[in-house]
PDB file of C-alpha atoms in Angstrom:
ATOM      1  CA  UNK Q   1      -0.022  -0.096  -0.023  1.00 42.00           C
ATOM      2  CA  UNK Q   2       1.503   3.434  -0.997  1.00 52.00           C
ATOM      3  CA  UNK Q   3       2.314   5.861   1.861  1.00 69.00           C
ATOM      4  CA  UNK Q   4       0.668   9.208   1.287  1.00 85.00           C
ATOM      5  CA  UNK Q   5       2.323  10.966   4.013  1.00 91.00           C
ATOM      6  CA  UNK Q   6       4.545  13.893   3.131  1.00 95.00           C
ATOM      7  CA  UNK Q   7       7.593  15.481   4.349  1.00 95.00           C
ATOM      8  CA  UNK Q   8       7.802  18.974   6.099  1.00 94.00           C
ATOM      9  CA  UNK Q   9       8.784  20.702   2.929  1.00 95.00           C
ATOM     10  CA  UNK Q  10       5.844  19.460   1.125  1.00 95.00           C
ATOM     11  CA  UNK Q  11       3.762  20.244   4.221  1.00 96.00           C
ATOM     12  CA  UNK Q  12       4.995  23.779   4.100  1.00 96.00           C
ATOM     13  CA  UNK Q  13       4.044  24.105   0.434  1.00 96.00           C
ATOM     14  CA  UNK Q  14       0.499  22.886   1.110  1.00 95.00           C
ATOM     15  CA  UNK Q  15      -0.071  25.326   4.044  1.00 97.00           C
ATOM     16  CA  UNK Q  16       1.596  28.508   2.761  1.00 95.00           C
ATOM     17  CA  UNK Q  17      -1.146  29.325   0.298  1.00 94.00           C
ATOM     18  CA  UNK Q  18      -3.567  30.004   3.160  1.00 96.00           C
ATOM     19  CA  UNK Q  19      -0.808  30.754   5.795  1.00 97.00           C
ATOM     20  CA  UNK Q  20       1.937  32.768   4.082  1.00 96.00           C
ATOM     21  CA  UNK Q  21       3.945  33.143   7.445  1.00 94.00           C
ATOM     22  CA  UNK Q  22       4.145  29.425   8.153  1.00 96.00           C
ATOM     23  CA  UNK Q  23       7.720  28.082   8.630  1.00 96.00           C
ATOM     24  CA  UNK Q  24       9.420  25.134   9.485  1.00 95.00           C
ATOM     25  CA  UNK Q  25      10.377  26.383  12.836  1.00 96.00           C
ATOM     26  CA  UNK Q  26       6.803  27.316  13.379  1.00 96.00           C
ATOM     27  CA  UNK Q  27       5.683  23.723  12.687  1.00 96.00           C
ATOM     28  CA  UNK Q  28       8.290  22.313  14.809  1.00 96.00           C
ATOM     29  CA  UNK Q  29       7.287  24.534  17.712  1.00 97.00           C
ATOM     30  CA  UNK Q  30       3.685  23.335  17.528  1.00 96.00           C
ATOM     31  CA  UNK Q  31       5.195  19.710  17.426  1.00 95.00           C
ATOM     32  CA  UNK Q  32       7.101  20.404  20.531  1.00 95.00           C
ATOM     33  CA  UNK Q  33       3.824  21.734  22.209  1.00 95.00           C
ATOM     34  CA  UNK Q  34       2.179  18.467  21.486  1.00 94.00           C
ATOM     35  CA  UNK Q  35      -0.312  19.820  18.922  1.00 95.00           C
ATOM     36  CA  UNK Q  36       0.768  17.584  16.271  1.00 95.00           C
ATOM     37  CA  UNK Q  37       2.558  14.253  16.274  1.00 95.00           C
ATOM     38  CA  UNK Q  38       3.940  13.314  12.825  1.00 95.00           C
ATOM     39  CA  UNK Q  39       5.217   9.745  12.143  1.00 94.00           C
ATOM     40  CA  UNK Q  40       8.932   9.331  11.893  1.00 93.00           C
ATOM     41  CA  UNK Q  41      10.859   7.451   9.300  1.00 91.00           C
ATOM     42  CA  UNK Q  42      13.681   5.087  10.553  1.00 91.00           C
ATOM     43  CA  UNK Q  43      16.116   7.656   9.734  1.00 91.00           C
ATOM     44  CA  UNK Q  44      14.165  10.249  11.837  1.00 89.00           C
ATOM     45  CA  UNK Q  45      12.530  12.290   9.107  1.00 92.00           C
ATOM     46  CA  UNK Q  46       8.996  13.632   9.794  1.00 93.00           C
ATOM     47  CA  UNK Q  47       6.015  12.355   7.770  1.00 95.00           C
ATOM     48  CA  UNK Q  48       2.695  14.207   7.883  1.00 96.00           C
ATOM     49  CA  UNK Q  49      -0.533  12.406   7.242  1.00 95.00           C
ATOM     50  CA  UNK Q  50      -3.832  14.152   5.888  1.00 93.00           C
ATOM     51  CA  UNK Q  51      -4.906  14.088   9.400  1.00 93.00           C
ATOM     52  CA  UNK Q  52      -1.763  15.928  10.442  1.00 95.00           C
ATOM     53  CA  UNK Q  53      -2.329  18.588   7.771  1.00 96.00           C
ATOM     54  CA  UNK Q  54      -5.966  19.230   8.752  1.00 94.00           C
ATOM     55  CA  UNK Q  55      -4.934  19.354  12.487  1.00 95.00           C
ATOM     56  CA  UNK Q  56      -2.252  22.124  11.716  1.00 97.00           C
ATOM     57  CA  UNK Q  57      -4.840  24.071   9.646  1.00 96.00           C
ATOM     58  CA  UNK Q  58      -7.136  24.100  12.494  1.00 95.00           C
ATOM     59  CA  UNK Q  59      -4.341  25.324  14.942  1.00 96.00           C
ATOM     60  CA  UNK Q  60      -3.071  27.964  12.426  1.00 97.00           C
ATOM     61  CA  UNK Q  61      -6.548  29.167  11.789  1.00 95.00           C
ATOM     62  CA  UNK Q  62      -7.373  29.329  15.520  1.00 95.00           C
ATOM     63  CA  UNK Q  63      -4.252  31.423  16.206  1.00 95.00           C
ATOM     64  CA  UNK Q  64      -4.612  33.824  13.223  1.00 95.00           C
ATOM     65  CA  UNK Q  65      -8.525  34.301  13.153  1.00 94.00           C
ATOM     66  CA  UNK Q  66      -9.423  33.503  16.734  1.00 93.00           C
ATOM     67  CA  UNK Q  67      -6.534  34.563  18.753  1.00 93.00           C
ATOM     68  CA  UNK Q  68      -6.829  31.376  20.818  1.00 94.00           C
ATOM     69  CA  UNK Q  69      -3.945  30.629  23.274  1.00 94.00           C
ATOM     70  CA  UNK Q  70      -2.392  27.269  22.860  1.00 95.00           C
ATOM     71  CA  UNK Q  71      -4.062  26.044  26.029  1.00 95.00           C
ATOM     72  CA  UNK Q  72      -7.400  26.569  24.528  1.00 94.00           C
ATOM     73  CA  UNK Q  73      -6.278  25.160  21.119  1.00 95.00           C
ATOM     74  CA  UNK Q  74      -4.945  22.191  23.065  1.00 95.00           C
ATOM     75  CA  UNK Q  75      -8.339  21.594  24.777  1.00 93.00           C
ATOM     76  CA  UNK Q  76     -10.303  21.713  21.474  1.00 93.00           C
ATOM     77  CA  UNK Q  77      -7.921  19.265  19.813  1.00 94.00           C
ATOM     78  CA  UNK Q  78      -8.533  16.806  22.649  1.00 93.00           C
ATOM     79  CA  UNK Q  79     -12.304  17.296  22.324  1.00 91.00           C
ATOM     80  CA  UNK Q  80     -11.874  16.566  18.464  1.00 91.00           C
ATOM     81  CA  UNK Q  81      -9.786  13.429  19.194  1.00 91.00           C
ATOM     82  CA  UNK Q  82     -12.669  12.262  21.450  1.00 91.00           C
ATOM     83  CA  UNK Q  83     -15.193  12.682  18.541  1.00 88.00           C
ATOM     84  CA  UNK Q  84     -16.712  15.989  19.399  1.00 88.00           C
ATOM     85  CA  UNK Q  85     -17.100  18.928  17.035  1.00 85.00           C
ATOM     86  CA  UNK Q  86     -15.803  22.485  17.580  1.00 86.00           C
ATOM     87  CA  UNK Q  87     -18.033  25.334  16.440  1.00 84.00           C
ATOM     88  CA  UNK Q  88     -16.512  28.525  15.032  1.00 80.00           C
ATOM     89  CA  UNK Q  89     -17.235  30.367  18.433  1.00 82.00           C
ATOM     90  CA  UNK Q  90     -15.238  27.548  20.075  1.00 82.00           C
ATOM     91  CA  UNK Q  91     -18.103  25.722  21.662  1.00 84.00           C
ATOM     92  CA  UNK Q  92     -17.458  22.028  21.904  1.00 83.00           C
ATOM     93  CA  UNK Q  93     -20.536  19.914  20.942  1.00 79.00           C
ATOM     94  CA  UNK Q  94     -21.208  16.208  20.037  1.00 72.00           C
ATOM     95  CA  UNK Q  95     -21.933  15.431  16.370  1.00 66.00           C
ATOM     96  CA  UNK Q  96     -25.529  14.403  15.578  1.00 64.00           C
ATOM     97  CA  UNK Q  97     -26.177  10.644  15.687  1.00 58.00           C
ATOM     98  CA  UNK Q  98     -25.831   9.393  12.083  1.00 54.00           C
ATOM     99  CA  UNK Q  99     -28.853   7.535  10.716  1.00 50.00           C
ATOM    100  CA  UNK Q 100     -29.457   5.706   7.615  1.00 52.00           C
ATOM    101  CA  UNK Q 101     -32.224   6.021   4.969  1.00 51.00           C
ATOM    102  CA  UNK Q 102     -34.357   3.742   7.122  1.00 47.00           C
ATOM    103  CA  UNK Q 103     -34.010   5.951  10.191  1.00 46.00           C
ATOM    104  CA  UNK Q 104     -31.831   3.306  12.071  1.00 46.00           C
ATOM    105  CA  UNK Q 105     -28.586   4.422  13.686  1.00 42.00           C
ATOM    106  CA  UNK Q 106     -25.779   3.885  11.250  1.00 42.00           C
ATOM    107  CA  UNK Q 107     -22.121   3.310  11.701  1.00 43.00           C
ATOM    108  CA  UNK Q 108     -20.385   5.783  14.111  1.00 47.00           C
ATOM    109  CA  UNK Q 109     -17.839   8.402  12.947  1.00 51.00           C
ATOM    110  CA  UNK Q 110     -14.183   7.348  12.582  1.00 59.00           C
ATOM    111  CA  UNK Q 111     -13.287   8.900  15.936  1.00 71.00           C
ATOM    112  CA  UNK Q 112     -15.310   7.110  18.639  1.00 84.00           C
ATOM    113  CA  UNK Q 113     -17.102   9.643  20.772  1.00 89.00           C
ATOM    114  CA  UNK Q 114     -15.810   9.977  24.303  1.00 92.00           C
ATOM    115  CA  UNK Q 115     -17.628  12.223  26.648  1.00 93.00           C
ATOM    116  CA  UNK Q 116     -16.821  13.322  30.199  1.00 93.00           C
ATOM    117  CA  UNK Q 117     -19.658  13.307  32.789  1.00 95.00           C
ATOM    118  CA  UNK Q 118     -20.144  16.998  32.428  1.00 93.00           C
ATOM    119  CA  UNK Q 119     -20.096  16.816  28.568  1.00 92.00           C
ATOM    120  CA  UNK Q 120     -22.687  13.995  28.539  1.00 93.00           C
ATOM    121  CA  UNK Q 121     -25.163  15.899  30.973  1.00 94.00           C
ATOM    122  CA  UNK Q 122     -24.897  19.064  28.549  1.00 91.00           C
ATOM    123  CA  UNK Q 123     -25.241  17.081  25.325  1.00 89.00           C
ATOM    124  CA  UNK Q 124     -28.256  15.036  26.642  1.00 92.00           C
ATOM    125  CA  UNK Q 125     -29.682  18.168  28.314  1.00 93.00           C
ATOM    126  CA  UNK Q 126     -30.076  16.486  31.704  1.00 96.00           C
ATOM    127  CA  UNK Q 127     -29.229  17.889  35.060  1.00 96.00           C
ATOM    128  CA  UNK Q 128     -26.753  16.148  37.546  1.00 96.00           C
ATOM    129  CA  UNK Q 129     -29.511  14.658  39.710  1.00 97.00           C
ATOM    130  CA  UNK Q 130     -30.971  12.894  36.757  1.00 97.00           C
ATOM    131  CA  UNK Q 131     -27.541  11.843  35.621  1.00 97.00           C
ATOM    132  CA  UNK Q 132     -26.850  10.317  38.932  1.00 96.00           C
ATOM    133  CA  UNK Q 133     -30.184   8.549  38.970  1.00 97.00           C
ATOM    134  CA  UNK Q 134     -29.488   7.089  35.492  1.00 96.00           C
ATOM    135  CA  UNK Q 135     -26.099   5.580  36.881  1.00 96.00           C
ATOM    136  CA  UNK Q 136     -27.866   4.411  40.178  1.00 95.00           C
ATOM    137  CA  UNK Q 137     -30.404   2.509  38.248  1.00 94.00           C
ATOM    138  CA  UNK Q 138     -28.042   1.039  35.819  1.00 93.00           C
ATOM    139  CA  UNK Q 139     -29.086   2.994  32.806  1.00 94.00           C
ATOM    140  CA  UNK Q 140     -25.517   4.484  32.426  1.00 96.00           C
ATOM    141  CA  UNK Q 141     -22.413   2.672  33.528  1.00 93.00           C
ATOM    142  CA  UNK Q 142     -20.861   3.737  36.781  1.00 92.00           C
ATOM    143  CA  UNK Q 143     -17.132   4.523  37.444  1.00 87.00           C
ATOM    144  CA  UNK Q 144     -16.709   5.434  33.703  1.00 88.00           C
ATOM    145  CA  UNK Q 145     -14.067   8.094  32.882  1.00 90.00           C
ATOM    146  CA  UNK Q 146     -15.804   8.654  29.537  1.00 93.00           C
ATOM    147  CA  UNK Q 147     -18.988   7.797  27.959  1.00 95.00           C
ATOM    148  CA  UNK Q 148     -19.637   6.799  24.533  1.00 92.00           C
ATOM    149  CA  UNK Q 149     -22.206   7.366  21.600  1.00 89.00           C
ATOM    150  CA  UNK Q 150     -24.679   4.691  22.905  1.00 89.00           C
ATOM    151  CA  UNK Q 151     -24.424   6.081  26.288  1.00 93.00           C
ATOM    152  CA  UNK Q 152     -25.369   9.626  24.946  1.00 92.00           C
ATOM    153  CA  UNK Q 153     -28.272   8.097  23.093  1.00 91.00           C
ATOM    154  CA  UNK Q 154     -29.608   6.420  26.249  1.00 93.00           C
ATOM    155  CA  UNK Q 155     -29.059   9.799  28.299  1.00 95.00           C
ATOM    156  CA  UNK Q 156     -30.983  11.820  25.567  1.00 94.00           C
ATOM    157  CA  UNK Q 157     -33.859   9.538  25.323  1.00 93.00           C
ATOM    158  CA  UNK Q 158     -34.195   9.044  29.157  1.00 94.00           C
ATOM    159  CA  UNK Q 159     -33.868  12.871  29.465  1.00 95.00           C
ATOM    160  CA  UNK Q 160     -36.826  13.362  27.263  1.00 94.00           C
ATOM    161  CA  UNK Q 161     -38.953  10.829  29.153  1.00 94.00           C
ATOM    162  CA  UNK Q 162     -37.986  12.480  32.477  1.00 95.00           C
ATOM    163  CA  UNK Q 163     -38.844  15.835  31.052  1.00 95.00           C
ATOM    164  CA  UNK Q 164     -42.304  14.371  30.099  1.00 94.00           C
ATOM    165  CA  UNK Q 165     -42.807  13.422  33.747  1.00 95.00           C
ATOM    166  CA  UNK Q 166     -41.577   9.889  34.086  1.00 94.00           C
ATOM    167  CA  UNK Q 167     -39.350   8.819  36.992  1.00 96.00           C
ATOM    168  CA  UNK Q 168     -35.969   7.548  36.268  1.00 95.00           C
ATOM    169  CA  UNK Q 169     -36.871   4.461  38.419  1.00 94.00           C
ATOM    170  CA  UNK Q 170     -39.684   3.478  36.069  1.00 94.00           C
ATOM    171  CA  UNK Q 171     -37.080   3.319  33.119  1.00 93.00           C
ATOM    172  CA  UNK Q 172     -35.047   0.460  34.836  1.00 92.00           C
ATOM    173  CA  UNK Q 173     -37.284  -2.293  33.332  1.00 90.00           C
ATOM    174  CA  UNK Q 174     -36.241  -1.139  29.975  1.00 87.00           C
ATOM    175  CA  UNK Q 175     -32.809  -2.060  30.625  1.00 87.00           C
ATOM    176  CA  UNK Q 176     -33.902  -5.312  31.846  1.00 85.00           C
ATOM    177  CA  UNK Q 177     -35.960  -5.832  28.792  1.00 82.00           C
ATOM    178  CA  UNK Q 178     -32.886  -5.102  26.542  1.00 78.00           C
ATOM    179  CA  UNK Q 179     -30.771  -7.627  28.429  1.00 78.00           C
ATOM    180  CA  UNK Q 180     -33.547 -10.269  27.874  1.00 78.00           C
ATOM    181  CA  UNK Q 181     -33.748  -9.715  24.161  1.00 70.00           C
ATOM    182  CA  UNK Q 182     -30.034 -11.060  24.043  1.00 69.00           C
ATOM    183  CA  UNK Q 183     -31.407 -14.406  24.854  1.00 71.00           C
ATOM    184  CA  UNK Q 184     -33.176 -15.226  21.355  1.00 68.00           C
ATOM    185  CA  UNK Q 185     -29.770 -14.080  19.734  1.00 63.00           C
ATOM    186  CA  UNK Q 186     -27.850 -16.507  21.872  1.00 66.00           C
ATOM    187  CA  UNK Q 187     -30.303 -19.088  21.223  1.00 67.00           C
ATOM    188  CA  UNK Q 188     -30.019 -18.806  17.500  1.00 63.00           C
ATOM    189  CA  UNK Q 189     -26.067 -18.774  17.708  1.00 62.00           C
ATOM    190  CA  UNK Q 190     -26.215 -21.843  19.676  1.00 66.00           C
ATOM    191  CA  UNK Q 191     -28.773 -23.847  17.621  1.00 62.00           C
ATOM    192  CA  UNK Q 192     -27.018 -23.139  14.243  1.00 56.00           C
ATOM    193  CA  UNK Q 193     -23.630 -23.720  15.783  1.00 54.00           C
ATOM    194  CA  UNK Q 194     -22.474 -20.309  14.734  1.00 49.00           C
ATOM    195  CA  UNK Q 195     -20.861 -19.286  18.012  1.00 49.00           C
ATOM    196  CA  UNK Q 196     -17.313 -18.534  17.763  1.00 50.00           C
ATOM    197  CA  UNK Q 197     -17.085 -19.037  13.733  1.00 49.00           C
ATOM    198  CA  UNK Q 198     -15.873 -15.939  12.011  1.00 49.00           C
ATOM    199  CA  UNK Q 199     -16.878 -15.019   8.526  1.00 47.00           C
ATOM    200  CA  UNK Q 200     -13.439 -15.905   7.327  1.00 49.00           C
ATOM    201  CA  UNK Q 201     -14.108 -19.472   8.388  1.00 45.00           C
ATOM    202  CA  UNK Q 202     -16.968 -19.764   6.075  1.00 51.00           C
ATOM    203  CA  UNK Q 203     -19.566 -18.981   8.858  1.00 54.00           C
ATOM    204  CA  UNK Q 204     -21.441 -15.949   9.893  1.00 57.00           C
ATOM    205  CA  UNK Q 205     -19.968 -13.910  12.674  1.00 68.00           C
ATOM    206  CA  UNK Q 206     -21.627 -13.784  16.067  1.00 70.00           C
ATOM    207  CA  UNK Q 207     -21.962  -9.951  16.015  1.00 73.00           C
ATOM    208  CA  UNK Q 208     -23.917 -10.006  12.659  1.00 77.00           C
ATOM    209  CA  UNK Q 209     -26.381 -12.758  13.820  1.00 73.00           C
ATOM    210  CA  UNK Q 210     -26.848 -10.899  17.234  1.00 74.00           C
ATOM    211  CA  UNK Q 211     -27.507  -7.615  15.447  1.00 77.00           C
ATOM    212  CA  UNK Q 212     -30.016  -9.111  13.003  1.00 80.00           C
ATOM    213  CA  UNK Q 213     -31.922 -10.833  15.661  1.00 76.00           C
ATOM    214  CA  UNK Q 214     -31.930  -7.907  17.910  1.00 77.00           C
ATOM    215  CA  UNK Q 215     -33.169  -5.700  15.176  1.00 80.00           C
ATOM    216  CA  UNK Q 216     -35.870  -8.146  14.351  1.00 82.00           C
ATOM    217  CA  UNK Q 217     -36.974  -7.935  18.200  1.00 77.00           C
ATOM    218  CA  UNK Q 218     -36.994  -4.237  18.061  1.00 78.00           C
ATOM    219  CA  UNK Q 219     -39.095  -4.196  15.003  1.00 83.00           C
ATOM    220  CA  UNK Q 220     -41.529  -6.785  16.508  1.00 82.00           C
ATOM    221  CA  UNK Q 221     -41.669  -4.479  19.597  1.00 77.00           C
ATOM    222  CA  UNK Q 222     -42.524  -1.494  17.668  1.00 82.00           C
ATOM    223  CA  UNK Q 223     -45.235  -3.360  15.427  1.00 88.00           C
ATOM    224  CA  UNK Q 224     -46.919  -4.546  18.535  1.00 81.00           C
ATOM    225  CA  UNK Q 225     -46.993  -1.306  20.203  1.00 80.00           C
ATOM    226  CA  UNK Q 226     -48.311   0.358  17.017  1.00 86.00           C
ATOM    227  CA  UNK Q 227     -51.247  -2.305  16.893  1.00 86.00           C
ATOM    228  CA  UNK Q 228     -51.969  -1.677  20.541  1.00 84.00           C
ATOM    229  CA  UNK Q 229     -52.248   1.993  19.814  1.00 83.00           C
ATOM    230  CA  UNK Q 230     -54.302   1.340  16.834  1.00 83.00           C
ATOM    231  CA  UNK Q 231     -56.754  -0.871  18.751  1.00 76.00           C
ATOM    232  CA  UNK Q 232     -57.085   1.825  21.399  1.00 65.00           C
ATOM    233  CA  UNK Q 233     -57.796   4.392  18.961  1.00 57.00           C
TER     234      UNK Q 233
END
């Protein structure tokens, strides 16, 4: 596979059109500050990836147009590394959950989302009391330094239900029901002798079967609820 990374001279040529004052010493200073970490060849030459170039563009723009100090830039880069987005005004926000044409959640972004407790509360629009209750009732994991995109989905949905007047303790059965829905998937895996067989071995991998069965359970649940609502109407 070809290595598309470039040397520092080519990097300067890419950047100097937008940043005429950029120099090799400037790039090396930003590297010494930990804002970019290029790969090194065995002989010690720096090699910059497309991600490194975009990272440097962000840093240089923040310095030139926003006059952000390095501490602020470093904090925003850390947020971006954790899958968050940085608005033009510097606000750190989680990206919207990606969905496919059917409305299902689709594959996550290349950078897995990692939120602190405070960031999760802000993104889900829940207060600290609700956040603590969600952990207490097992709806969010405890003793977690960072929360992922699935945790954010759970917190957002729970937050909307709490806002509608439902107590967090009444949401605990949903977690139990979700755990019970793993049973049919495990049953299918066991019955078909698929457990532990990867796709490379000519089988269907466990995760694909599990996801297929769980999505079917979810579709059935939604269909039954719609039928009950239709009957009630």
